[in-house]
């Protein structure tokens, strides 16, 4: 495998197989989450925080805590 990345990731390991996780580590419930293509009610930040908009509230969860 070859990469044209300027960061020098040309030594990528190939053939590594990862098995899917059998059970979730954490289950987060979001009751009444609107199913609307044009709304962005769920966001995962670069600081590993999940934010969910439900009704007129925003709930956040820090995945590192």
N, CA, C and O atoms as a printed pandas DataFrame, in Angstrom:
     atom_number atom_name residue_name chain_id  residue_number  x_coord  y_coord  z_coord
0              1         N          UNK        A               1    0.849   -1.161    0.000
1              2        CA          UNK        A               1    0.000    0.000    0.000
2              3         C          UNK        A               1    0.899    1.231    0.000
3              4         O          UNK        A               1    1.916    1.266    0.693
4              5         N          UNK        A               2    0.525    2.221   -0.768
5              6        CA          UNK        A               2    1.311    3.446   -0.859
6              7         C          UNK        A               2    0.416    4.639   -0.606
7              8         O          UNK        A               2   -0.741    4.655   -1.024
8              9         N          UNK        A               3    0.945    5.632    0.074
9             10        CA          UNK        A               3    0.204    6.850    0.375
10            11         C          UNK        A               3    0.952    8.043   -0.189
11            12         O          UNK        A               3    2.181    8.091   -0.142
12            13         N          UNK        A               4    0.220    8.999   -0.716
13            14        CA          UNK        A               4    0.814   10.238   -1.195
14            15         C          UNK        A               4    0.751   11.321   -0.128
15            16         O          UNK        A               4    0.859   12.506   -0.442
16            17         N          UNK        A               5    0.583   10.940    1.092
17            18        CA          UNK        A               5    0.464   11.876    2.207
18            19         C          UNK        A               5    1.789   12.589    2.457
19            20         O          UNK        A               5    2.845   11.959    2.413
20            21         N          UNK        A               6    1.746   13.902    2.718
21            22        CA          UNK        A               6    2.979   14.625    3.038
22            23         C          UNK        A               6    3.510   14.307    4.434
23            24         O          UNK        A               6    4.571   14.799    4.818
24            25         N          UNK        A               7    2.785   13.495    5.192
25            26        CA          UNK        A               7    3.178   13.182    6.559
26            27         C          UNK        A               7    4.014   11.915    6.654
27            28         O          UNK        A               7    4.393   11.519    7.756
28            29         N          UNK        A               8    4.307   11.276    5.548
29            30        CA          UNK        A               8    5.201   10.133    5.539
30            31         C          UNK        A               8    4.613    8.851    6.085
31            32         O          UNK        A               8    5.282    8.143    6.837
32            33         N          UNK        A               9    3.387    8.532    5.729
33            34        CA          UNK        A               9    2.751    7.304    6.187
34            35         C          UNK        A               9    2.887    6.205    5.140
35            36         O          UNK        A               9    1.951    5.431    4.934
36            37         N          UNK        A              10    4.015    6.126    4.488
37            38        CA          UNK        A              10    4.209    5.132    3.440
38            39         C          UNK        A              10    4.391    3.724    3.989
39            40         O          UNK        A              10    4.206    2.751    3.258
40            41         N          UNK        A              11    4.748    3.600    5.256
41            42        CA          UNK        A              11    4.971    2.291    5.863
42            43         C          UNK        A              11    3.698    1.787    6.527
43            44         O          UNK        A              11    3.724    1.386    7.691
44            45         N          UNK        A              12    2.602    1.802    5.812
45            46        CA          UNK        A              12    1.322    1.363    6.350
46            47         C          UNK        A              12    1.313   -0.160    6.415
47            48         O          UNK        A              12    1.678   -0.831    5.449
48            49         N          UNK        A              13    0.897   -0.699    7.549
49            50        CA          UNK        A              13    0.814   -2.146    7.724
50            51         C          UNK        A              13   -0.420   -2.650    6.983
51            52         O          UNK        A              13   -1.523   -2.139    7.178
52            53         N          UNK        A              14   -0.230   -3.638    6.145
53            54        CA          UNK        A              14   -1.354   -4.206    5.409
54            55         C          UNK        A              14   -1.668   -5.589    5.951
55            56         O          UNK        A              14   -0.825   -6.229    6.579
56            57         N          UNK        A              15   -2.867   -6.036    5.707
57            58        CA          UNK        A              15   -3.270   -7.367    6.121
58            59         C          UNK        A              15   -3.680   -7.471    7.574
59            60         O          UNK        A              15   -3.876   -8.581    8.071
60            61         N          UNK        A              16   -3.819   -6.356    8.275
61            62        CA          UNK        A              16   -4.238   -6.385    9.675
62            63         C          UNK        A              16   -5.752   -6.517    9.710
63            64         O          UNK        A              16   -6.460   -5.746    9.062
64            65         N          UNK        A              17   -6.248   -7.487   10.458
65            66        CA          UNK        A              17   -7.690   -7.734   10.549
66            67         C          UNK        A              17   -8.158   -7.439   11.962
67            68         O          UNK        A              17   -7.604   -7.960   12.930
68            69         N          UNK        A              18   -9.172   -6.609   12.077
69            70        CA          UNK        A              18   -9.749   -6.283   13.381
70            71         C          UNK        A              18  -11.144   -6.884   13.466
71            72         O          UNK        A              18  -11.973   -6.666   12.583
72            73         N          UNK        A              19  -11.398   -7.627   14.510
73            74        CA          UNK        A              19  -12.721   -8.209   14.717
74            75         C          UNK        A              19  -13.657   -7.154   15.286
75            76         O          UNK        A              19  -13.241   -6.339   16.109
76            77         N          UNK        A              20  -14.918   -7.158   14.856
77            78        CA          UNK        A              20  -15.869   -6.199   15.422
78            79         C          UNK        A              20  -16.130   -6.492   16.894
79            80         O          UNK        A              20  -16.060   -7.640   17.334
80            81         N          UNK        A              21  -16.427   -5.459   17.634
81            82        CA          UNK        A              21  -16.724   -5.591   19.060
82            83         C          UNK        A              21  -18.061   -6.309   19.213
83            84         O          UNK        A              21  -19.015   -5.998   18.500
84            85         N          UNK        A              22  -18.137   -7.261   20.129
85            86        CA          UNK        A              22  -19.351   -8.063   20.318
86            87         C          UNK        A              22  -20.425   -7.343   21.122
87            88         O          UNK        A              22  -21.615   -7.563   20.898
88            89         N          UNK        A              23  -20.019   -6.487   22.055
89            90        CA          UNK        A              23  -20.981   -5.776   22.901
90            91         C          UNK        A              23  -20.546   -4.317   23.034
91            92         O          UNK        A              23  -19.349   -4.034   23.073
92            93         N          UNK        A              24  -21.494   -3.395   23.103
93            94        CA          UNK        A              24  -21.129   -1.978   23.227
94            95         C          UNK        A              24  -20.499   -1.672   24.582
95            96         O          UNK        A              24  -20.820   -2.309   25.585
96            97         N          UNK        A              25  -19.606   -0.696   24.597
97            98        CA          UNK        A              25  -19.000   -0.259   25.852
98            99         C          UNK        A              25  -19.929    0.678   26.604
99           100         O          UNK        A              25  -19.935    0.698   27.835
100          101         N          UNK        A              26  -20.709    1.452   25.868
101          102        CA          UNK        A              26  -21.599    2.444   26.472
102          103         C          UNK        A              26  -22.807    2.604   25.554
103          104         O          UNK        A              26  -22.663    2.643   24.332
104          105         N          UNK        A              27  -23.993    2.697   26.144
105          106        CA          UNK        A              27  -25.217    2.940   25.384
106          107         C          UNK        A              27  -25.787    4.270   25.849
107          108         O          UNK        A              27  -26.070    4.452   27.034
108          109         N          UNK        A              28  -25.956    5.196   24.918
109          110        CA          UNK        A              28  -26.525    6.501   25.224
110          111         C          UNK        A              28  -27.900    6.583   24.575
111          112         O          UNK        A              28  -28.042    6.306   23.384
112          113         N          UNK        A              29  -28.902    6.957   25.341
113          114        CA          UNK        A              29  -30.272    7.032   24.846
114          115         C          UNK        A              29  -30.602    8.475   24.490
115          116         O          UNK        A              29  -30.223    9.394   25.216
116          117         N          UNK        A              30  -31.299    8.681   23.389
117          118        CA          UNK        A              30  -31.724   10.018   22.966
118          119         C          UNK        A              30  -33.207    9.961   22.612
119          120         O          UNK        A              30  -33.559    9.906   21.433
120          121         N          UNK        A              31  -34.086    9.974   23.624
121          122        CA          UNK        A              31  -35.519    9.896   23.342
122          123         C          UNK        A              31  -35.993   11.135   22.596
123          124         O          UNK        A              31  -35.514   12.241   22.845
124          125         N          UNK        A              32  -36.918   10.949   21.699
125          126        CA          UNK        A              32  -37.539   12.026   20.916
126          127         C          UNK        A              32  -36.540   12.749   20.015
127          128         O          UNK        A              32  -36.724   13.930   19.720
128          129         N          UNK        A              33  -35.494   12.064   19.576
129          130        CA          UNK        A              33  -34.564   12.661   18.622
130          131         C          UNK        A              33  -35.279   12.779   17.286
131          132         O          UNK        A              33  -35.750   11.779   16.742
132          133         N          UNK        A              34  -35.365   13.994   16.752
133          134        CA          UNK        A              34  -36.094   14.214   15.509
134          135         C          UNK        A              34  -35.362   13.572   14.341
135          136         O          UNK        A              34  -34.140   13.666   14.229
136          137         N          UNK        A              35  -36.123   12.921   13.477
137          138        CA          UNK        A              35  -35.580   12.311   12.276
138          139         C          UNK        A              35  -35.804   13.288   11.124
139          140         O          UNK        A              35  -36.798   13.190   10.404
140          141         N          UNK        A              36  -34.881   14.226   10.954
141          142        CA          UNK        A              36  -35.004   15.257    9.931
142          143         C          UNK        A              36  -33.650   15.415    9.252
143          144         O          UNK        A              36  -32.657   15.765    9.890
144          145         N          UNK        A              37  -33.624   15.153    7.957
145          146        CA          UNK        A              37  -32.380   15.193    7.189
146          147         C          UNK        A              37  -31.679   16.544    7.293
147          148         O          UNK        A              37  -30.449   16.602    7.258
148          149         N          UNK        A              38  -32.430   17.618    7.419
149          150        CA          UNK        A              38  -31.859   18.961    7.386
150          151         C          UNK        A              38  -31.398   19.471    8.751
151          152         O          UNK        A              38  -30.807   20.548    8.835
152          153         N          UNK        A              39  -31.652   18.732    9.797
153          154        CA          UNK        A              39  -31.208   19.125   11.127
154          155         C          UNK        A              39  -29.927   18.387   11.489
155          156         O          UNK        A              39  -29.763   17.215   11.148
156          157         N          UNK        A              40  -29.034   19.061   12.169
157          158        CA          UNK        A              40  -27.800   18.451   12.653
158          159         C          UNK        A              40  -27.875   18.444   14.176
159          160         O          UNK        A              40  -27.352   19.344   14.833
160          161         N          UNK        A              41  -28.521   17.433   14.729
161          162        CA          UNK        A              41  -28.795   17.391   16.158
162          163         C          UNK        A              41  -27.759   16.621   16.960
163          164         O          UNK        A              41  -27.807   16.612   18.190
164          165         N          UNK        A              42  -26.828   15.978   16.280
165          166        CA          UNK        A              42  -25.786   15.202   16.957
166          167         C          UNK        A              42  -24.436   15.667   16.422
167          168         O          UNK        A              42  -24.251   15.782   15.210
168          169         N          UNK        A              43  -23.491   15.936   17.327
169          170        CA          UNK        A              43  -22.164   16.369   16.907
170          171         C          UNK        A              43  -21.121   15.761   17.834
171          172         O          UNK        A              43  -21.313   15.703   19.048
172          173         N          UNK        A              44  -20.011   15.307   17.247
173          174        CA          UNK        A              44  -18.891   14.772   18.015
174          175         C          UNK        A              44  -17.721   15.722   17.788
175          176         O          UNK        A              44  -17.249   15.863   16.660
176          177         N          UNK        A              45  -17.250   16.370   18.843
177          178        CA          UNK        A              45  -16.211   17.393   18.708
178          179         C          UNK        A              45  -14.823   16.777   18.621
179          180         O          UNK        A              45  -14.630   15.591   18.887
180          181         N          UNK        A              46  -13.867   17.606   18.244
181          182        CA          UNK        A              46  -12.470   17.165   18.181
182          183         C          UNK        A              46  -11.885   16.941   19.574
183          184         O          UNK        A              46  -10.798   16.379   19.708
184          185         N          UNK        A              47  -12.607   17.381   20.618
185          186        CA          UNK        A              47  -12.186   17.168   22.008
186          187         C          UNK        A              47  -12.866   15.944   22.618
187          188         O          UNK        A              47  -12.847   15.767   23.836
188          189         N          UNK        A              48  -13.472   15.089   21.771
189          190        CA          UNK        A              48  -14.105   13.837   22.175
190          191         C          UNK        A              48  -15.336   14.058   23.054
191          192         O          UNK        A              48  -15.578   13.308   24.000
192          193         N          UNK        A              49  -16.109   15.098   22.730
193          194        CA          UNK        A              49  -17.355   15.391   23.434
194          195         C          UNK        A              49  -18.503   15.223   22.451
195          196         O          UNK        A              49  -18.475   15.760   21.343
196          197         N          UNK        A              50  -19.508   14.473   22.870
197          198        CA          UNK        A              50  -20.706   14.263   22.066
198          199         C          UNK        A              50  -21.779   15.229   22.543
199          200         O          UNK        A              50  -22.037   15.326   23.742
200          201         N          UNK        A              51  -22.408   15.946   21.611
201          202        CA          UNK        A              51  -23.499   16.859   21.942
202          203         C          UNK        A              51  -24.738   16.431   21.170
203          204         O          UNK        A              51  -24.665   16.129   19.979
204          205         N          UNK        A              52  -25.886   16.408   21.864
205          206        CA          UNK        A              52  -27.155   15.998   21.259
206          207         C          UNK        A              52  -28.201   17.043   21.602
207          208         O          UNK        A              52  -28.367   17.407   22.767
208          209         N          UNK        A              53  -28.910   17.528   20.581
209          210        CA          UNK        A              53  -29.985   18.486   20.798
210          211         C          UNK        A              53  -31.318   17.767   20.873
211          212         O          UNK        A              53  -31.741   17.135   19.905
212          213         N          UNK        A              54  -31.986   17.860   22.023
213          214        CA          UNK        A              54  -33.301   17.242   22.230
214          215         C          UNK        A              54  -34.256   18.321   22.726
215          216         O          UNK        A              54  -34.038   18.917   23.781
216          217         N          UNK        A              55  -35.315   18.566   21.960
217          218        CA          UNK        A              55  -36.257   19.616   22.340
218          219         C          UNK        A              55  -35.556   20.958   22.313
219          220         O          UNK        A              55  -34.952   21.327   21.306
220          221         N          UNK        A              56  -35.633   21.698   23.422
221          222        CA          UNK        A              56  -34.940   22.987   23.502
222          223         C          UNK        A              56  -33.689   22.901   24.377
223          224         O          UNK        A              56  -33.231   23.918   24.899
224          225         N          UNK        A              57  -33.135   21.704   24.540
225          226        CA          UNK        A              57  -31.941   21.491   25.371
226          227         C          UNK        A              57  -30.827   20.846   24.549
227          228         O          UNK        A              57  -31.079   20.159   23.559
228          229         N          UNK        A              58  -29.606   21.083   24.979
229          230        CA          UNK        A              58  -28.445   20.410   24.399
230          231         C          UNK        A              58  -27.762   19.633   25.516
231          232         O          UNK        A              58  -27.411   20.199   26.552
232          233         N          UNK        A              59  -27.576   18.348   25.303
233          234        CA          UNK        A              59  -26.924   17.478   26.279
234          235         C          UNK        A              59  -25.545   17.129   25.747
235          236         O          UNK        A              59  -25.375   16.875   24.555
236          237         N          UNK        A              60  -24.557   17.117   26.640
237          238        CA          UNK        A              60  -23.206   16.765   26.217
238          239         C          UNK        A              60  -22.676   15.621   27.072
239          240         O          UNK        A              60  -23.056   15.453   28.231
240          241         N          UNK        A              61  -21.793   14.844   26.468
241          242        CA          UNK        A              61  -21.170   13.716   27.148
242          243         C          UNK        A              61  -19.709   13.678   26.729
243          244         O          UNK        A              61  -19.401   13.668   25.538
244          245         N          UNK        A              62  -18.812   13.658   27.706
245          246        CA          UNK        A              62  -17.383   13.594   27.455
246          247         C          UNK        A              62  -16.966   12.129   27.411
247          248         O          UNK        A              62  -17.043   11.429   28.420
248          249         N          UNK        A              63  -16.531   11.670   26.257
249          250        CA          UNK        A              63  -16.166   10.266   26.091
250          251         C          UNK        A              63  -14.886    9.906   26.830
251          252         O          UNK        A              63  -14.613    8.725   27.046
252          253         N          UNK        A              64  -14.100   10.895   27.220
253          254        CA          UNK        A              64  -12.855   10.628   27.940
254          255         C          UNK        A              64  -13.069   10.508   29.443
255          256         O          UNK        A              64  -12.189   10.023   30.155
256          257         N          UNK        A              65  -14.216   10.940   29.930
257          258        CA          UNK        A              65  -14.472   10.927   31.382
258          259         C          UNK        A              65  -15.010    9.593   31.832
259          260         O          UNK        A              65  -15.280    9.404   33.018
